[in-house]
Amino acid sequence: MVHTGNGDKQSTEENESNRSVGWQFWKKRRYLIAFLAFCGFLNSYALRVNLSIAIIDMTDLKNITSSNGTVTLEREFEWDSVLQGYILSSFFYGYITTQLLGGYLALRFGGAKIFGGGIAATAILTLLTPWLVKSNDYLLLGVRILEGIFEGVTYPSIHGVWSKWAPPLERSRLATIAFSGSFAGTVVAMPVCSFLASAFGWPSIFYCTGTVGLIWFLIWILVVAESPDRDSGISPEELKYIKEKLSSTDNGKAVKVPWRAILTSMPVWAITVSHFSENWGFYTQLTQLPTFMKSMVASHPVQPHGNNYSHLLFAEVLKFDLGKTGFMSALPYLFMAVMLPIAGQLADWCREKKYLTTTQVRRVFNCGGFLGQTVFMISAAFWLSQVGTTLCVTLAVGLGALAWAGFSVNHLDVAPQHASVLLGLGNTFATIPGIVSPILTGYIVKDDESPDDWRIVFYISASIYLFGALVYGMFASGELQPWAVESEILTSGVGKDIEMNKVKENMSYENKAFQPGSN
């Protein structure tokens, strides 16, 4: 697109009129979809994190009354820390298998169908969980693996939705609004699940989250269309605006995935490494934070040695009951849920005002977030107290919002038509932390749960954040990649030379956009 004075003025006016959503967000169909996607991710993470709270109640010592009236102190499920690590990570054994498949299915059949169907299937399996685990402990492993298989398609498929619905300068805000639902789901699920376990027993956690997930699915399939062209509720003005702003249309033709070019692209691998790094810290906290908050109550009496009261202090200040465990564990994700839409708005603002190019925006936000997370994760390892640990972990998790405004939207920059496949590839590797981290933590943190063991866990997370910042800073790009341009043009089959020249002009404009004096 050639930028002239009049064209810039018209584009600016158009952006202003379409960017302002106001409180009546449902009048802009793309923002209604972003809100429903937010609710979908909220449900998906509630379905995922519910076990992290339920397992505390399932393995807690309780008064058990036998048939002869004798009261004994027993656990309903006698699972040691290693077995609990495998149970908490079992979801990801299935989750990792369907990332690429989810991206491909979204490309072929539509992101909205795959996104909704994955959450619905997970909700049904969640409803069956209490009956299965009471029948056999190891059936819990099986059902969690199946849940992971179905939920594995959700993240890749949502980029299939945005490739049809999100104008380029709104990608950050629309995607981060949706993704923030993941963290809001954690915020809601942890205290709610803690309350349900305390009031009605751990099975109620699975019944409640499963039911809510199915209600959301019914709303999603009734409201959301695969593309603006197929949405009967969209206004003519919004339809025209979206079609003009997107470089590709829903022409119904099969898209050939350039696998070789994708797998040899350093910008793609920069996104993938960043996704892995962010998820390592996130999944470590997601699966272990409730246990950390609860289990740091001294499992055996600790006596002060001389003037060293650190172990005694650590044991005392972290004496949370189950309800407080859920609330305190949710604080980092509350901060993340609030920060993520703000980070998305700020990223798009920097691009619209041309203060930074797209590449610079992605690098600054991503690397800045990672470096902040590194600092606060190391701080958490030293400041082991109720206030200190909670504050540092909250800031470490929350600053991930900046990173998400970088890598999580970057797929739509480098190859919008293949964004669902790229996210599927990245999330395949980014799921490995969900498998490895809980198991590794189970081996590092022994039954005596020494603070030194937890320090090692924090050190590992900090190191991986730092590695992710270095790789992304060196290799990330915000420009449309040549192999993505060629595959898009070949798919349309018309105007190849004209379209290639147009893309080159856009890429040149992107590089010059932040020069002094540009508007």
Coordinates of N, CA, C and O in Angstrom, one line a residue, residues 224-349:
V224 N -20.6 -16.9 17.2 CA -19.4 -16.7 16.5 C -19.4 -17.4 15.1 O -19.6 -18.6 15.0
A225 N -19.1 -16.6 14.1 CA -19.0 -17.1 12.7 C -17.5 -17.2 12.4 O -16.6 -16.6 13.0
E226 N -17.2 -18.1 11.4 CA -15.8 -18.3 11.0 C -15.1 -17.1 10.4 O -13.9 -16.9 10.6
S227 N -15.9 -16.2 9.7 CA -15.3 -15.1 9.1 C -16.3 -14.0 9.0 O -17.5 -14.2 9.2
P228 N -15.9 -12.7 8.9 CA -16.9 -11.6 8.8 C -17.9 -11.8 7.7 O -19.1 -11.5 7.8
D229 N -17.5 -12.4 6.5 CA -18.5 -12.6 5.4 C -19.6 -13.5 5.8 O -20.7 -13.5 5.3
R230 N -19.4 -14.4 6.8 CA -20.4 -15.4 7.2 C -21.2 -15.0 8.4 O -22.0 -15.7 9.0
D231 N -20.9 -13.8 8.9 CA -21.6 -13.3 10.2 C -22.8 -12.4 9.8 O -22.6 -11.3 9.2
S232 N -24.0 -12.9 10.1 CA -25.2 -12.2 9.8 C -25.4 -10.9 10.7 O -26.2 -10.0 10.4
G233 N -24.7 -10.9 11.8 CA -24.8 -9.8 12.8 C -23.9 -8.6 12.6 O -24.0 -7.6 13.3
I234 N -22.9 -8.7 11.7 CA -21.9 -7.7 11.5 C -22.5 -6.5 10.7 O -23.3 -6.7 9.8
S235 N -22.1 -5.3 11.0 CA -22.6 -4.2 10.3 C -21.8 -4.1 8.9 O -20.7 -4.5 8.8
P236 N -22.4 -3.5 7.9 CA -21.8 -3.3 6.6 C -20.5 -2.5 6.7 O -19.5 -2.8 6.1
E237 N -20.5 -1.5 7.6 CA -19.3 -0.7 7.8 C -18.1 -1.5 8.4 O -17.0 -1.4 7.9
E238 N -18.4 -2.3 9.4 CA -17.3 -3.1 10.0 C -16.8 -4.2 9.0 O -15.6 -4.5 8.9
L239 N -17.8 -4.8 8.3 CA -17.4 -5.8 7.3 C -16.4 -5.2 6.2 O -15.4 -5.8 5.9
K240 N -16.8 -4.0 5.7 CA -15.9 -3.4 4.7 C -14.6 -3.0 5.3 O -13.5 -3.2 4.6
Y241 N -14.6 -2.5 6.5 CA -13.3 -2.1 7.2 C -12.4 -3.3 7.3 O -11.2 -3.3 7.0
I242 N -12.9 -4.4 7.8 CA -12.1 -5.6 8.1 C -11.5 -6.2 6.8 O -10.3 -6.5 6.6
K243 N -12.4 -6.2 5.7 CA -11.9 -6.8 4.5 C -10.9 -5.9 3.8 O -10.0 -6.4 3.2
E244 N -11.0 -4.6 4.0 CA -10.0 -3.7 3.4 C -8.7 -3.8 4.1 O -7.6 -3.7 3.5
K245 N -8.7 -4.0 5.4 CA -7.5 -4.0 6.2 C -6.7 -5.3 6.2 O -5.5 -5.4 6.4
L246 N -7.4 -6.4 5.9 CA -6.7 -7.7 5.8 C -6.2 -8.0 4.4 O -6.9 -7.8 3.4
S247 N -5.0 -8.5 4.4 CA -4.4 -8.8 3.1 C -4.9 -10.0 2.4 O -4.8 -10.1 1.2
S248 N -5.5 -10.9 3.2 CA -6.0 -12.1 2.6 C -7.5 -12.2 2.9 O -8.0 -11.7 3.9
T249 N -8.2 -12.9 2.0 CA -9.7 -13.1 2.2 C -10.0 -14.5 2.3 O -9.2 -15.4 2.0
D250 N -11.2 -14.8 2.8 CA -11.7 -16.2 2.9 C -12.2 -16.6 1.5 O -13.3 -16.6 1.2
N251 N -11.2 -17.1 0.7 CA -11.6 -17.4 -0.7 C -11.9 -18.9 -0.9 O -12.2 -19.4 -2.0
G252 N -11.9 -19.6 0.2 CA -12.3 -21.0 0.2 C -11.3 -22.0 -0.3 O -11.6 -23.2 -0.5
K253 N -10.1 -21.5 -0.8 CA -9.1 -22.3 -1.4 C -8.2 -22.9 -0.3 O -7.9 -22.3 0.7
A254 N -7.7 -24.1 -0.5 CA -6.8 -24.8 0.4 C -5.5 -24.0 0.5 O -5.0 -23.6 -0.6
V255 N -4.9 -23.9 1.6 CA -3.7 -23.2 1.8 C -2.6 -24.2 2.0 O -2.6 -25.1 2.8
K256 N -1.5 -24.1 1.1 CA -0.4 -25.0 1.2 C 0.6 -24.5 2.3 O 1.0 -23.3 2.2
V257 N 0.9 -25.3 3.3 CA 1.8 -24.9 4.3 C 3.2 -25.1 3.9 O 3.6 -26.2 3.6
P258 N 4.0 -24.0 3.9 CA 5.5 -24.2 3.5 C 6.3 -24.7 4.7 O 7.1 -23.9 5.3
W259 N 6.2 -26.0 5.0 CA 6.8 -26.5 6.2 C 8.3 -26.3 6.2 O 8.9 -26.0 7.3
R260 N 9.0 -26.5 5.1 CA 10.4 -26.4 5.1 C 10.9 -24.9 5.5 O 11.8 -24.7 6.2
A261 N 10.2 -24.0 4.9 CA 10.5 -22.6 5.1 C 10.2 -22.2 6.6 O 11.0 -21.5 7.2
I262 N 9.1 -22.7 7.1 CA 8.8 -22.5 8.5 C 9.8 -23.0 9.5 O 10.3 -22.4 10.4
L263 N 10.2 -24.3 9.2 CA 11.1 -25.0 10.1 C 12.6 -24.4 10.0 O 13.4 -24.7 10.9
T264 N 12.9 -23.7 9.0 CA 14.2 -23.1 8.9 C 14.2 -21.6 9.1 O 15.2 -20.9 8.8
S265 N 13.1 -21.0 9.6 CA 13.0 -19.6 9.8 C 13.4 -19.2 11.2 O 12.8 -19.7 12.2
M266 N 14.4 -18.4 11.3 CA 14.9 -18.0 12.7 C 13.9 -17.1 13.4 O 13.7 -17.3 14.6
P267 N 13.1 -16.2 12.7 CA 12.0 -15.5 13.5 C 11.0 -16.5 14.1 O 10.5 -16.2 15.2
V268 N 10.7 -17.5 13.4 CA 9.7 -18.5 13.9 C 10.3 -19.2 15.1 O 9.6 -19.4 16.1
W269 N 11.6 -19.6 15.1 CA 12.2 -20.2 16.2 C 12.4 -19.3 17.4 O 12.4 -19.7 18.5
A270 N 12.6 -18.0 17.1 CA 12.7 -17.0 18.2 C 11.4 -16.9 18.9 O 11.3 -16.9 20.2
I271 N 10.2 -17.0 18.2 CA 8.9 -17.0 18.9 C 8.8 -18.3 19.7 O 8.3 -18.3 20.8
T272 N 9.2 -19.4 19.1 CA 9.0 -20.7 19.7 C 9.8 -20.8 21.0 O 9.3 -21.3 22.1
V273 N 11.1 -20.3 21.0 CA 11.9 -20.3 22.2 C 11.3 -19.4 23.3 O 11.3 -19.8 24.5
S274 N 10.8 -18.3 22.9 CA 10.2 -17.4 23.9 C 8.9 -18.0 24.5 O 8.7 -17.9 25.7
H275 N 8.1 -18.6 23.7 CA 6.9 -19.3 24.2 C 7.3 -20.4 25.2 O 6.7 -20.5 26.2
F276 N 8.4 -21.2 24.9 CA 8.9 -22.2 25.8 C 9.3 -21.5 27.1 O 9.0 -22.0 28.2
S277 N 10.1 -20.5 27.0 CA 10.6 -19.8 28.2 C 9.5 -19.3 29.1 O 9.5 -19.5 30.3
E278 N 8.5 -18.6 28.5 CA 7.4 -18.0 29.3 C 6.6 -19.1 29.9 O 6.2 -19.0 31.1
N279 N 6.4 -20.2 29.2 CA 5.6 -21.3 29.8 C 6.3 -22.1 30.9 O 5.6 -22.6 31.7
W280 N 7.6 -22.1 30.8 CA 8.3 -22.8 31.9 C 8.0 -22.1 33.3 O 7.6 -22.8 34.2
G281 N 8.2 -20.8 33.3 CA 7.9 -20.2 34.6 C 6.4 -20.2 34.9 O 6.0 -20.4 36.1
F282 N 5.6 -20.0 33.9 CA 4.1 -20.0 34.1 C 3.6 -21.3 34.6 O 2.9 -21.4 35.6
Y283 N 4.0 -22.4 33.9 CA 3.5 -23.8 34.3 C 4.1 -24.2 35.7 O 3.4 -24.9 36.4
T284 N 5.3 -23.8 36.0 CA 5.9 -24.1 37.3 C 5.0 -23.5 38.4 O 4.7 -24.2 39.4
Q285 N 4.6 -22.2 38.2 CA 3.8 -21.6 39.2 C 2.3 -22.1 39.2 O 1.7 -22.3 40.2
L286 N 1.8 -22.4 38.0 CA 0.4 -22.8 37.8 C 0.2 -24.1 38.5 O -0.8 -24.3 39.2
T287 N 1.1 -25.1 38.4 CA 0.9 -26.4 39.0 C 1.5 -26.5 40.4 O 1.0 -27.4 41.1
Q288 N 2.4 -25.7 40.7 CA 3.1 -25.9 42.0 C 2.8 -24.8 43.1 O 3.0 -25.0 44.2
L289 N 2.3 -23.6 42.6 CA 2.1 -22.5 43.6 C 1.1 -22.9 44.7 O 1.4 -22.6 45.8
P290 N 0.0 -23.5 44.4 CA -0.9 -23.9 45.5 C -0.2 -24.8 46.5 O -0.4 -24.6 47.7
T291 N 0.5 -25.8 46.0 CA 1.2 -26.7 46.8 C 2.3 -26.0 47.6 O 2.5 -26.2 48.8
F292 N 3.0 -25.0 46.9 CA 4.0 -24.3 47.6 C 3.5 -23.5 48.7 O 4.0 -23.5 49.9
M293 N 2.4 -22.8 48.5 CA 1.8 -22.0 49.6 C 1.3 -22.8 50.7 O 1.4 -22.4 51.9
K294 N 0.8 -24.0 50.4 CA 0.2 -24.9 51.5 C 1.3 -25.7 52.2 O 1.3 -25.8 53.4
S295 N 2.2 -26.3 51.3 CA 3.1 -27.3 51.9 C 4.3 -26.6 52.6 O 5.0 -27.4 53.3
M296 N 4.5 -25.3 52.5 CA 5.6 -24.7 53.3 C 5.3 -24.5 54.7 O 6.0 -24.0 55.5
V297 N 4.1 -25.0 55.1 CA 3.8 -25.2 56.6 C 4.8 -26.3 57.0 O 4.9 -27.3 56.3
A298 N 5.5 -26.1 58.1 CA 6.5 -27.1 58.5 C 5.8 -28.4 58.7 O 4.9 -28.6 59.4
S299 N 6.3 -29.4 57.9 CA 5.7 -30.8 58.0 C 6.3 -31.5 59.3 O 5.9 -32.6 59.6
H300 N 7.3 -30.8 59.9 CA 7.8 -31.4 61.1 C 8.3 -30.2 62.0 O 8.6 -29.1 61.5
P301 N 8.3 -30.3 63.3 CA 8.7 -29.2 64.2 C 10.1 -28.7 63.9 O 11.0 -29.5 63.7
V302 N 10.2 -27.4 63.8 CA 11.5 -26.8 63.5 C 11.9 -25.9 64.7 O 11.1 -25.1 65.2
Q303 N 13.1 -26.1 65.2 CA 13.6 -25.3 66.4 C 14.6 -24.4 65.9 O 15.4 -24.7 65.0
P304 N 14.6 -23.1 66.4 CA 15.6 -22.2 65.9 C 17.0 -22.6 66.4 O 17.2 -23.2 67.5
H305 N 18.0 -22.4 65.6 CA 19.4 -22.7 65.9 C 20.1 -21.4 66.2 O 20.4 -20.6 65.2
G306 N 20.5 -21.1 67.4 CA 21.1 -19.8 67.7 C 20.2 -18.7 67.4 O 19.1 -18.6 67.8
N307 N 20.7 -17.8 66.5 CA 19.9 -16.6 66.1 C 19.2 -16.9 64.7 O 18.7 -15.9 64.1
N308 N 19.3 -18.1 64.2 CA 18.8 -18.4 62.9 C 17.4 -18.8 63.0 O 17.1 -19.9 63.3
Y309 N 16.4 -17.9 62.7 CA 15.0 -18.2 62.8 C 14.4 -18.3 61.4 O 13.2 -18.3 61.3
S310 N 15.2 -18.4 60.4 CA 14.7 -18.4 59.0 C 13.7 -19.5 58.8 O 12.6 -19.3 58.2
H311 N 14.1 -20.7 59.2 CA 13.2 -21.9 58.9 C 11.9 -21.8 59.7 O 10.8 -22.1 59.2
L312 N 12.0 -21.3 60.9 CA 10.9 -21.2 61.8 C 9.9 -20.1 61.2 O 8.7 -20.3 61.1
L313 N 10.5 -19.0 60.8 CA 9.7 -17.9 60.2 C 9.0 -18.4 58.9 O 7.8 -18.2 58.7
F314 N 9.8 -19.1 58.1 CA 9.2 -19.6 56.8 C 8.0 -20.6 57.1 O 7.0 -20.5 56.4
A315 N 8.2 -21.4 58.1 CA 7.1 -22.3 58.4 C 5.9 -21.6 59.0 O 4.7 -21.9 58.6
E316 N 6.1 -20.5 59.7 CA 5.0 -19.8 60.4 C 4.2 -18.9 59.4 O 3.0 -19.0 59.4
V317 N 4.9 -18.2 58.6 CA 4.2 -17.2 57.8 C 3.5 -17.8 56.6 O 2.6 -17.1 56.0
L318 N 3.8 -19.0 56.2 CA 3.1 -19.6 55.1 C 2.0 -20.6 55.6 O 1.7 -21.5 54.8
K319 N 1.5 -20.4 56.8 CA 0.5 -21.4 57.2 C -0.9 -20.9 56.7 O -1.7 -20.3 57.4
F320 N -1.1 -21.3 55.4 CA -2.4 -21.0 54.8 C -3.4 -22.2 54.9 O -2.9 -23.3 54.8
D321 N -4.6 -21.9 55.2 CA -5.6 -23.0 55.0 C -5.9 -23.0 53.5 O -5.4 -22.3 52.7
L322 N -6.8 -24.0 53.2 CA -7.1 -24.2 51.8 C -7.7 -23.0 51.1 O -7.3 -22.7 50.0
G323 N -8.6 -22.3 51.8 CA -9.2 -21.1 51.2 C -8.1 -20.0 50.9 O -8.1 -19.4 49.8
K324 N -7.3 -19.7 51.9 CA -6.2 -18.7 51.7 C -5.2 -19.2 50.7 O -4.7 -18.3 49.9
T325 N -5.0 -20.5 50.6 CA -4.1 -21.0 49.5 C -4.6 -20.6 48.2 O -3.9 -20.1 47.3
G326 N -5.9 -20.8 47.9 CA -6.5 -20.5 46.6 C -6.4 -19.0 46.3 O -6.0 -18.6 45.2
F327 N -6.6 -18.2 47.4 CA -6.6 -16.7 47.1 C -5.2 -16.2 46.9 O -5.0 -15.5 45.9
M328 N -4.2 -16.6 47.7 CA -2.9 -16.2 47.6 C -2.3 -16.7 46.3 O -1.5 -16.0 45.6
S329 N -2.6 -17.9 45.9 CA -2.1 -18.5 44.6 C -2.6 -17.8 43.4 O -2.0 -17.8 42.4
A330 N -3.8 -17.2 43.5 CA -4.4 -16.5 42.4 C -3.9 -15.1 42.2 O -4.1 -14.5 41.1
L331 N -3.3 -14.5 43.1 CA -2.8 -13.1 43.0 C -1.9 -12.8 41.8 O -2.1 -11.8 41.1
P332 N -0.9 -13.7 41.5 CA -0.1 -13.4 40.3 C -0.9 -13.4 39.1 O -0.6 -12.6 38.2
Y333 N -1.9 -14.2 38.9 CA -2.7 -14.3 37.7 C -3.7 -13.2 37.6 O -4.1 -12.8 36.5
L334 N -4.1 -12.6 38.8 CA -4.9 -11.4 38.7 C -4.1 -10.3 38.1 O -4.6 -9.5 37.3
F335 N -2.9 -10.1 38.6 CA -2.0 -9.1 38.0 C -1.8 -9.3 36.5 O -1.9 -8.3 35.7
M336 N -1.6 -10.5 36.1 CA -1.4 -10.8 34.7 C -2.6 -10.5 33.9 O -2.6 -10.0 32.8
A337 N -3.8 -10.9 34.4 CA -5.1 -10.7 33.7 C -5.3 -9.2 33.5 O -5.9 -8.8 32.5
V338 N -4.9 -8.4 34.5 CA -5.1 -6.9 34.3 C -4.1 -6.3 33.4 O -4.4 -5.5 32.5
M339 N -2.9 -6.8 33.5 CA -1.8 -6.2 32.7 C -1.8 -6.6 31.2 O -1.4 -5.8 30.4
L340 N -2.3 -7.8 30.9 CA -2.2 -8.3 29.5 C -3.0 -7.4 28.5 O -2.4 -7.0 27.5
P341 N -4.2 -7.0 28.7 CA -4.9 -6.1 27.8 C -4.2 -4.8 27.7 O -4.2 -4.1 26.6
I342 N -3.7 -4.3 28.8 CA -3.0 -3.0 28.9 C -1.7 -3.1 28.0 O -1.4 -2.2 27.2
A343 N -1.0 -4.2 28.1 CA 0.2 -4.4 27.3 C -0.1 -4.4 25.8 O 0.6 -3.9 25.0
G344 N -1.2 -5.1 25.5 CA -1.7 -5.2 24.1 C -2.0 -3.8 23.5 O -1.7 -3.4 22.4
Q345 N -2.8 -3.0 24.3 CA -3.2 -1.7 23.9 C -1.9 -0.8 23.7 O -1.8 -0.1 22.7
L346 N -1.0 -0.9 24.6 CA 0.3 -0.1 24.5 C 1.1 -0.5 23.3 O 1.7 0.4 22.6
A347 N 1.2 -1.8 23.0 CA 1.9 -2.3 21.9 C 1.4 -1.7 20.6 O 2.1 -1.2 19.7
D348 N 0.0 -1.8 20.4 CA -0.6 -1.3 19.2 C -0.5 0.2 19.1 O -0.3 0.8 18.1
W349 N -0.5 0.9 20.3 CA -0.4 2.4 20.3 C 1.0 2.8 19.8 O 1.1 3.7 19.0

